[in-house]
PDB file of C-alpha atoms in Angstrom:
ATOM      1  CA  MET A  25      -9.242  -0.292   0.389  1.00 97.00           C
ATOM      2  CA  ILE A  26      -9.696   2.987   2.256  1.00 96.00           C
ATOM      3  CA  ASN A  27      -9.392   6.603   1.146  1.00 96.00           C
ATOM      4  CA  ILE A  28      -7.388   9.007   3.286  1.00 93.00           C
ATOM      5  CA  THR A  29      -6.400  12.630   2.831  1.00 94.00           C
ATOM      6  CA  ILE A  30      -2.858  13.694   3.652  1.00 93.00           C
ATOM      7  CA  ASP A  31      -2.029  17.402   3.332  1.00 92.00           C
ATOM      8  CA  ASP A  32      -5.028  17.883   1.000  1.00 92.00           C
ATOM      9  CA  ARG A  33      -3.973  14.911  -1.182  1.00 94.00           C
ATOM     10  CA  MET A  34      -6.326  11.933  -1.508  1.00 95.00           C
ATOM     11  CA  VAL A  35      -4.751   8.474  -1.503  1.00 96.00           C
ATOM     12  CA  THR A  36      -6.354   5.021  -1.625  1.00 97.00           C
ATOM     13  CA  VAL A  37      -4.545   2.296   0.311  1.00 98.00           C
ATOM     14  CA  PRO A  38      -5.348  -1.129   1.762  1.00 98.00           C
ATOM     15  CA  ARG A  39      -6.746  -1.082   5.312  1.00 96.00           C
ATOM     16  CA  GLY A  40      -3.857  -1.475   7.765  1.00 93.00           C
ATOM     17  CA  THR A  41      -1.354   0.504   5.679  1.00 94.00           C
ATOM     18  CA  LYS A  42       1.080   2.489   7.806  1.00 89.00           C
ATOM     19  CA  ILE A  43       0.687   6.263   7.488  1.00 90.00           C
ATOM     20  CA  ILE A  44       4.329   6.592   6.500  1.00 90.00           C
ATOM     21  CA  ASP A  45       3.758   4.193   3.568  1.00 92.00           C
ATOM     22  CA  ALA A  46       0.598   6.023   2.452  1.00 95.00           C
ATOM     23  CA  CYS A  47       2.574   9.275   2.441  1.00 94.00           C
ATOM     24  CA  LYS A  48       5.193   7.755   0.160  1.00 94.00           C
ATOM     25  CA  LYS A  49       2.458   6.980  -2.406  1.00 95.00           C
ATOM     26  CA  VAL A  50       1.720  10.722  -2.765  1.00 95.00           C
ATOM     27  CA  ASP A  51       5.369  11.846  -2.577  1.00 95.00           C
ATOM     28  CA  ILE A  52       5.186  13.189   0.983  1.00 94.00           C
ATOM     29  CA  THR A  53       8.370  12.580   2.941  1.00 92.00           C
ATOM     30  CA  ILE A  54       8.203  12.118   6.698  1.00 90.00           C
ATOM     31  CA  PRO A  55      11.626  12.330   8.347  1.00 89.00           C
ATOM     32  CA  THR A  56      12.561   9.220  10.323  1.00 85.00           C
ATOM     33  CA  LEU A  57      15.489   7.976  12.348  1.00 80.00           C
ATOM     34  CA  CYS A  58      14.360   4.630  13.749  1.00 78.00           C
ATOM     35  CA  TYR A  59      11.827   3.444  11.109  1.00 77.00           C
ATOM     36  CA  LEU A  60      12.606   0.098   9.469  1.00 75.00           C
ATOM     37  CA  GLU A  61      10.139  -1.052   6.803  1.00 75.00           C
ATOM     38  CA  ASP A  62       9.842  -4.705   7.854  1.00 74.00           C
ATOM     39  CA  VAL A  63       9.951  -4.129  11.621  1.00 72.00           C
ATOM     40  CA  SER A  64       6.859  -3.439  13.739  1.00 70.00           C
ATOM     41  CA  SER A  65       6.519   0.165  14.841  1.00 64.00           C
ATOM     42  CA  TYR A  66       8.346   1.243  17.971  1.00 66.00           C
ATOM     43  CA  GLY A  67       8.639   5.038  17.645  1.00 65.00           C
ATOM     44  CA  SER A  68      11.454   5.485  20.126  1.00 75.00           C
ATOM     45  CA  CYS A  69      12.883   8.706  18.679  1.00 81.00           C
ATOM     46  CA  GLY A  70       9.590  10.519  17.907  1.00 83.00           C
ATOM     47  CA  VAL A  71      10.938  12.192  14.752  1.00 84.00           C
ATOM     48  CA  CYS A  72       8.119  10.787  12.581  1.00 83.00           C
ATOM     49  CA  VAL A  73       5.225  11.855  14.839  1.00 85.00           C
ATOM     50  CA  VAL A  74       2.223  13.131  12.843  1.00 86.00           C
ATOM     51  CA  GLN A  75      -1.211  14.480  13.778  1.00 86.00           C
ATOM     52  CA  VAL A  76      -4.159  12.247  12.843  1.00 86.00           C
ATOM     53  CA  GLU A  77      -7.640  13.761  12.525  1.00 86.00           C
ATOM     54  CA  GLU A  78     -10.698  11.548  12.133  1.00 83.00           C
ATOM     55  CA  SER A  79     -13.628  12.647  10.008  1.00 71.00           C
TER      56      SER A  79
END
């Protein structure tokens, strides 16, 4: 398990969890057009792009 902070909210998720799924755990909605839960990421439309900062 890893701890990540999303918009000042701490969430603990298994390593390898997609950011979009971690956001759902803390009720943060990321708009998407081409995201399908059971399909590997492709990101063709770019609607769900987020900024990732490492500590």
